[in-house]
């Protein structure tokens, strides 16, 4: 394996599906494609907390924030362009609140991963998802006195979205691991040829 794709000992990033030099592009492509799929499938319940954890696990904080911003923009373009969200002050404001909540979740995920022990264990990612999801939901709830929507914070809805985020996180991590294995096998084959 080439030394360029091995993480350094000081590297706090947990997911390494591709070489570090292409990780931001890979992460952006993965999350924007996933966000497009989730936006059509779930509309307002896009699993931004799961996206935040994947971005934070794959990238340093600043690029992770940029990638999540890109995924949020895809979500908004699909929402207003294809799903015909109403173009009114409340809906636009909620769009910005969702974007801010996604960025706060990304910062929380990055911080959590820096605080947790090294390693790519599912437990570390699960703990990080709990923190990111909590911050995400709290940020959304904090906007309800100004924008309304308190009724959407029922235990059933919050739990359903949490489970959706957990499934998406597992799926995204699986995709990253498959890409890593295929990339590793390709490199191994190229070195032996």
PDB file of C-alpha atoms in Angstrom:
ATOM      1  CA  UNK A   1       0.000   0.000   0.000  1.00  0.00           C
ATOM      2  CA  UNK A   2       1.290   3.440  -0.866  1.00  0.00           C
ATOM      3  CA  UNK A   3       2.435   5.478   2.106  1.00  0.00           C
ATOM      4  CA  UNK A   4       0.403   8.460   0.878  1.00  0.00           C
ATOM      5  CA  UNK A   5      -2.915   6.874   1.824  1.00  0.00           C
ATOM      6  CA  UNK A   6      -1.956   5.762   5.308  1.00  0.00           C
ATOM      7  CA  UNK A   7      -3.221   8.028   8.074  1.00  0.00           C
ATOM      8  CA  UNK A   8      -0.579   9.683  10.209  1.00  0.00           C
ATOM      9  CA  UNK A   9      -0.484   8.932  13.939  1.00  0.00           C
ATOM     10  CA  UNK A  10      -1.830  12.412  14.686  1.00  0.00           C
ATOM     11  CA  UNK A  11      -4.715  11.982  12.255  1.00  0.00           C
ATOM     12  CA  UNK A  12      -8.056  12.068  14.088  1.00  0.00           C
ATOM     13  CA  UNK A  13     -10.050  11.146  10.967  1.00  0.00           C
ATOM     14  CA  UNK A  14     -11.707   7.731  11.110  1.00  0.00           C
ATOM     15  CA  UNK A  15     -12.789   7.013   7.519  1.00  0.00           C
ATOM     16  CA  UNK A  16     -10.183   6.616   4.790  1.00  0.00           C
ATOM     17  CA  UNK A  17     -11.982   5.235   1.726  1.00  0.00           C
ATOM     18  CA  UNK A  18      -9.686   7.046  -0.712  1.00  0.00           C
ATOM     19  CA  UNK A  19      -6.321   8.796  -0.747  1.00  0.00           C
ATOM     20  CA  UNK A  20      -6.331  11.993   1.370  1.00  0.00           C
ATOM     21  CA  UNK A  21      -5.741  14.221  -1.651  1.00  0.00           C
ATOM     22  CA  UNK A  22      -9.089  13.149  -3.198  1.00  0.00           C
ATOM     23  CA  UNK A  23     -11.019  12.702   0.071  1.00  0.00           C
ATOM     24  CA  UNK A  24     -12.748  16.126  -0.097  1.00  0.00           C
ATOM     25  CA  UNK A  25     -13.987  15.477  -3.647  1.00  0.00           C
ATOM     26  CA  UNK A  26     -15.042  11.923  -2.782  1.00  0.00           C
ATOM     27  CA  UNK A  27     -16.848  13.105   0.371  1.00  0.00           C
ATOM     28  CA  UNK A  28     -18.561  15.913  -1.536  1.00  0.00           C
ATOM     29  CA  UNK A  29     -19.720  13.532  -4.276  1.00  0.00           C
ATOM     30  CA  UNK A  30     -20.883  10.923  -1.756  1.00  0.00           C
ATOM     31  CA  UNK A  31     -22.813  13.374   0.401  1.00  0.00           C
ATOM     32  CA  UNK A  32     -24.355  15.421  -2.400  1.00  0.00           C
ATOM     33  CA  UNK A  33     -25.531  12.268  -4.181  1.00  0.00           C
ATOM     34  CA  UNK A  34     -26.851  10.913  -0.878  1.00  0.00           C
ATOM     35  CA  UNK A  35     -28.486  14.228  -0.087  1.00  0.00           C
ATOM     36  CA  UNK A  36     -30.200  14.286  -3.473  1.00  0.00           C
ATOM     37  CA  UNK A  37     -31.535  10.784  -2.895  1.00  0.00           C
ATOM     38  CA  UNK A  38     -32.605  11.589   0.672  1.00  0.00           C
ATOM     39  CA  UNK A  39     -34.184  14.888  -0.375  1.00  0.00           C
ATOM     40  CA  UNK A  40     -36.444  13.151  -2.869  1.00  0.00           C
ATOM     41  CA  UNK A  41     -37.214  10.313  -0.449  1.00  0.00           C
ATOM     42  CA  UNK A  42     -37.667  12.277   2.787  1.00  0.00           C
ATOM     43  CA  UNK A  43     -38.024  15.970   1.777  1.00  0.00           C
ATOM     44  CA  UNK A  44     -37.645  17.837   5.082  1.00  0.00           C
ATOM     45  CA  UNK A  45     -36.239  14.860   6.999  1.00  0.00           C
ATOM     46  CA  UNK A  46     -32.886  14.705   5.217  1.00  0.00           C
ATOM     47  CA  UNK A  47     -30.410  12.936   7.563  1.00  0.00           C
ATOM     48  CA  UNK A  48     -28.018  15.842   7.991  1.00  0.00           C
ATOM     49  CA  UNK A  49     -26.683  14.499  11.299  1.00  0.00           C
ATOM     50  CA  UNK A  50     -25.495  11.341   9.522  1.00  0.00           C
ATOM     51  CA  UNK A  51     -23.942  13.451   6.754  1.00  0.00           C
ATOM     52  CA  UNK A  52     -22.225  15.568   9.421  1.00  0.00           C
ATOM     53  CA  UNK A  53     -20.674  12.501  11.055  1.00  0.00           C
ATOM     54  CA  UNK A  54     -19.405  11.091   7.760  1.00  0.00           C
ATOM     55  CA  UNK A  55     -17.912  14.429   6.724  1.00  0.00           C
ATOM     56  CA  UNK A  56     -16.280  14.907  10.138  1.00  0.00           C
ATOM     57  CA  UNK A  57     -14.958  11.332  10.124  1.00  0.00           C
ATOM     58  CA  UNK A  58     -13.440  11.727   6.682  1.00  0.00           C
ATOM     59  CA  UNK A  59     -12.200  15.319   6.655  1.00  0.00           C
ATOM     60  CA  UNK A  60     -10.729  18.015   8.891  1.00  0.00           C
ATOM     61  CA  UNK A  61     -13.361  20.407  10.245  1.00  0.00           C
ATOM     62  CA  UNK A  62     -13.164  23.218   7.670  1.00  0.00           C
ATOM     63  CA  UNK A  63     -13.510  20.971   4.585  1.00  0.00           C
ATOM     64  CA  UNK A  64     -16.199  18.955   6.411  1.00  0.00           C
ATOM     65  CA  UNK A  65     -18.190  22.148   6.953  1.00  0.00           C
ATOM     66  CA  UNK A  66     -17.828  23.057   3.266  1.00  0.00           C
ATOM     67  CA  UNK A  67     -18.957  19.602   2.136  1.00  0.00           C
ATOM     68  CA  UNK A  68     -22.016  19.679   4.406  1.00  0.00           C
ATOM     69  CA  UNK A  69     -22.815  23.169   3.119  1.00  0.00           C
ATOM     70  CA  UNK A  70     -22.731  21.745  -0.404  1.00  0.00           C
ATOM     71  CA  UNK A  71     -25.072  18.914   0.589  1.00  0.00           C
ATOM     72  CA  UNK A  72     -27.429  21.431   2.216  1.00  0.00           C
ATOM     73  CA  UNK A  73     -27.423  23.537  -0.977  1.00  0.00           C
ATOM     74  CA  UNK A  74     -28.345  20.454  -3.010  1.00  0.00           C
ATOM     75  CA  UNK A  75     -31.181  19.812  -0.557  1.00  0.00           C
ATOM     76  CA  UNK A  76     -32.462  23.377  -0.919  1.00  0.00           C
ATOM     77  CA  UNK A  77     -32.239  23.383  -4.721  1.00  0.00           C
ATOM     78  CA  UNK A  78     -34.174  20.115  -4.868  1.00  0.00           C
ATOM     79  CA  UNK A  79     -36.687  21.327  -2.288  1.00  0.00           C
ATOM     80  CA  UNK A  80     -37.465  24.642  -3.929  1.00  0.00           C
ATOM     81  CA  UNK A  81     -36.831  23.575  -7.529  1.00  0.00           C
ATOM     82  CA  UNK A  82     -38.143  20.024  -7.859  1.00  0.00           C
ATOM     83  CA  UNK A  83     -40.345  19.521  -4.805  1.00  0.00           C
ATOM     84  CA  UNK A  84     -41.886  23.001  -5.069  1.00  0.00           C
ATOM     85  CA  UNK A  85     -41.475  24.136  -1.471  1.00  0.00           C
ATOM     86  CA  UNK A  86     -43.453  27.329  -0.986  1.00  0.00           C
ATOM     87  CA  UNK A  87     -41.338  30.399  -1.591  1.00  0.00           C
ATOM     88  CA  UNK A  88     -42.269  32.356   1.511  1.00  0.00           C
ATOM     89  CA  UNK A  89     -40.347  33.903   4.385  1.00  0.00           C
ATOM     90  CA  UNK A  90     -41.032  31.047   6.810  1.00  0.00           C
ATOM     91  CA  UNK A  91     -39.917  28.274   4.456  1.00  0.00           C
ATOM     92  CA  UNK A  92     -36.799  30.177   3.415  1.00  0.00           C
ATOM     93  CA  UNK A  93     -35.974  30.908   7.062  1.00  0.00           C
ATOM     94  CA  UNK A  94     -36.421  27.215   7.938  1.00  0.00           C
ATOM     95  CA  UNK A  95     -34.061  26.360   5.090  1.00  0.00           C
ATOM     96  CA  UNK A  96     -31.380  28.553   6.624  1.00  0.00           C
ATOM     97  CA  UNK A  97     -32.051  27.153  10.097  1.00  0.00           C
ATOM     98  CA  UNK A  98     -31.645  23.613   8.745  1.00  0.00           C
ATOM     99  CA  UNK A  99     -28.352  24.665   7.125  1.00  0.00           C
ATOM    100  CA  UNK A 100     -27.104  26.223  10.359  1.00  0.00           C
ATOM    101  CA  UNK A 101     -28.185  23.135  12.323  1.00  0.00           C
ATOM    102  CA  UNK A 102     -26.326  20.897   9.857  1.00  0.00           C
ATOM    103  CA  UNK A 103     -23.176  22.985  10.290  1.00  0.00           C
ATOM    104  CA  UNK A 104     -23.494  22.911  14.084  1.00  0.00           C
ATOM    105  CA  UNK A 105     -23.921  19.123  13.895  1.00  0.00           C
ATOM    106  CA  UNK A 106     -20.783  18.908  11.752  1.00  0.00           C
ATOM    107  CA  UNK A 107     -18.779  21.003  14.217  1.00  0.00           C
ATOM    108  CA  UNK A 108     -20.104  18.844  17.074  1.00  0.00           C
ATOM    109  CA  UNK A 109     -19.190  15.646  15.203  1.00  0.00           C
ATOM    110  CA  UNK A 110     -15.695  16.943  14.495  1.00  0.00           C
ATOM    111  CA  UNK A 111     -15.241  17.923  18.136  1.00  0.00           C
ATOM    112  CA  UNK A 112     -16.564  14.568  19.352  1.00  0.00           C
ATOM    113  CA  UNK A 113     -14.218  12.638  17.086  1.00  0.00           C
ATOM    114  CA  UNK A 114     -11.309  14.683  18.408  1.00  0.00           C
ATOM    115  CA  UNK A 115     -12.304  13.910  22.009  1.00  0.00           C
ATOM    116  CA  UNK A 116     -12.887  10.184  21.530  1.00  0.00           C
ATOM    117  CA  UNK A 117     -10.068   7.622  21.439  1.00  0.00           C
ATOM    118  CA  UNK A 118      -8.422   6.856  18.091  1.00  0.00           C
ATOM    119  CA  UNK A 119      -9.968   4.198  15.918  1.00  0.00           C
ATOM    120  CA  UNK A 120     -12.684   3.543  13.396  1.00  0.00           C
ATOM    121  CA  UNK A 121     -15.005   1.642  15.631  1.00  0.00           C
ATOM    122  CA  UNK A 122     -18.743   1.643  15.090  1.00  0.00           C
ATOM    123  CA  UNK A 123     -19.149   2.685  18.731  1.00  0.00           C
ATOM    124  CA  UNK A 124     -17.158   5.897  18.145  1.00  0.00           C
ATOM    125  CA  UNK A 125     -19.303   6.755  15.139  1.00  0.00           C
ATOM    126  CA  UNK A 126     -22.501   5.920  17.051  1.00  0.00           C
ATOM    127  CA  UNK A 127     -21.505   8.154  19.968  1.00  0.00           C
ATOM    128  CA  UNK A 128     -20.648  10.895  17.502  1.00  0.00           C
ATOM    129  CA  UNK A 129     -24.015  10.488  15.768  1.00  0.00           C
ATOM    130  CA  UNK A 130     -25.852  10.839  19.085  1.00  0.00           C
ATOM    131  CA  UNK A 131     -23.997  14.093  19.795  1.00  0.00           C
ATOM    132  CA  UNK A 132     -24.456  15.450  16.263  1.00  0.00           C
ATOM    133  CA  UNK A 133     -28.130  14.519  16.169  1.00  0.00           C
ATOM    134  CA  UNK A 134     -28.744  16.084  19.580  1.00  0.00           C
ATOM    135  CA  UNK A 135     -27.134  19.351  18.499  1.00  0.00           C
ATOM    136  CA  UNK A 136     -29.000  19.281  15.172  1.00  0.00           C
ATOM    137  CA  UNK A 137     -32.396  18.755  16.803  1.00  0.00           C
ATOM    138  CA  UNK A 138     -31.702  21.278  19.560  1.00  0.00           C
ATOM    139  CA  UNK A 139     -30.803  23.919  16.945  1.00  0.00           C
ATOM    140  CA  UNK A 140     -34.040  23.230  15.083  1.00  0.00           C
ATOM    141  CA  UNK A 141     -36.078  23.296  18.294  1.00  0.00           C
ATOM    142  CA  UNK A 142     -34.469  26.613  19.268  1.00  0.00           C
ATOM    143  CA  UNK A 143     -35.931  28.189  16.112  1.00  0.00           C
ATOM    144  CA  UNK A 144     -39.533  27.141  16.817  1.00  0.00           C
ATOM    145  CA  UNK A 145     -40.415  30.115  19.055  1.00  0.00           C
ATOM    146  CA  UNK A 146     -39.642  32.363  16.079  1.00  0.00           C
ATOM    147  CA  UNK A 147     -40.733  30.199  13.137  1.00  0.00           C
ATOM    148  CA  UNK A 148     -43.343  27.838  14.591  1.00  0.00           C
ATOM    149  CA  UNK A 149     -43.402  24.103  14.080  1.00  0.00           C
ATOM    150  CA  UNK A 150     -43.284  22.935  17.695  1.00  0.00           C
ATOM    151  CA  UNK A 151     -45.716  20.154  16.772  1.00  0.00           C
ATOM    152  CA  UNK A 152     -43.091  18.421  14.653  1.00  0.00           C
ATOM    153  CA  UNK A 153     -40.971  17.686  17.729  1.00  0.00           C
ATOM    154  CA  UNK A 154     -42.990  14.735  18.972  1.00  0.00           C
ATOM    155  CA  UNK A 155     -41.151  11.729  20.368  1.00  0.00           C
ATOM    156  CA  UNK A 156     -42.334   9.622  17.423  1.00  0.00           C
ATOM    157  CA  UNK A 157     -41.036  12.046  14.791  1.00  0.00           C
ATOM    158  CA  UNK A 158     -37.722  12.740  16.535  1.00  0.00           C
ATOM    159  CA  UNK A 159     -37.178   8.997  17.047  1.00  0.00           C
ATOM    160  CA  UNK A 160     -38.053   8.198  13.414  1.00  0.00           C
ATOM    161  CA  UNK A 161     -35.590  10.788  12.144  1.00  0.00           C
ATOM    162  CA  UNK A 162     -32.923   9.530  14.576  1.00  0.00           C
ATOM    163  CA  UNK A 163     -33.372   5.993  13.277  1.00  0.00           C
ATOM    164  CA  UNK A 164     -33.253   7.278   9.712  1.00  0.00           C
ATOM    165  CA  UNK A 165     -29.955   9.016  10.503  1.00  0.00           C
ATOM    166  CA  UNK A 166     -28.555   5.817  12.040  1.00  0.00           C
ATOM    167  CA  UNK A 167     -29.496   3.778   8.951  1.00  0.00           C
ATOM    168  CA  UNK A 168     -28.006   6.408   6.636  1.00  0.00           C
ATOM    169  CA  UNK A 169     -24.814   6.533   8.690  1.00  0.00           C
ATOM    170  CA  UNK A 170     -24.472   2.758   8.507  1.00  0.00           C
ATOM    171  CA  UNK A 171     -25.080   2.843   4.760  1.00  0.00           C
ATOM    172  CA  UNK A 172     -22.603   5.657   4.129  1.00  0.00           C
ATOM    173  CA  UNK A 173     -19.940   3.963   6.245  1.00  0.00           C
ATOM    174  CA  UNK A 174     -20.577   0.731   4.314  1.00  0.00           C
ATOM    175  CA  UNK A 175     -20.109   2.590   1.014  1.00  0.00           C
ATOM    176  CA  UNK A 176     -16.859   4.093   2.338  1.00  0.00           C
ATOM    177  CA  UNK A 177     -15.604   0.668   3.415  1.00  0.00           C
ATOM    178  CA  UNK A 178     -16.503  -0.901   0.052  1.00  0.00           C
ATOM    179  CA  UNK A 179     -14.687   1.893  -1.788  1.00  0.00           C
ATOM    180  CA  UNK A 180     -11.690   1.461   0.524  1.00  0.00           C
ATOM    181  CA  UNK A 181     -11.566  -2.291  -0.119  1.00  0.00           C
ATOM    182  CA  UNK A 182     -11.942  -1.886  -3.880  1.00  0.00           C
ATOM    183  CA  UNK A 183      -9.305   0.854  -3.915  1.00  0.00           C
ATOM    184  CA  UNK A 184      -6.960  -1.295  -1.817  1.00  0.00           C
ATOM    185  CA  UNK A 185      -7.498  -4.332  -4.069  1.00  0.00           C
ATOM    186  CA  UNK A 186      -6.891  -2.166  -7.148  1.00  0.00           C
ATOM    187  CA  UNK A 187      -3.659  -0.802  -5.716  1.00  0.00           C
ATOM    188  CA  UNK A 188      -2.521  -4.275  -4.696  1.00  0.00           C
ATOM    189  CA  UNK A 189      -3.233  -5.600  -8.176  1.00  0.00           C
ATOM    190  CA  UNK A 190      -1.439  -2.685  -9.813  1.00  0.00           C
ATOM    191  CA  UNK A 191       1.643  -3.203  -7.606  1.00  0.00           C
ATOM    192  CA  UNK A 192       1.864  -6.905  -8.414  1.00  0.00           C
ATOM    193  CA  UNK A 193       1.474  -6.360 -12.166  1.00  0.00           C
TER     194      UNK A 193
END
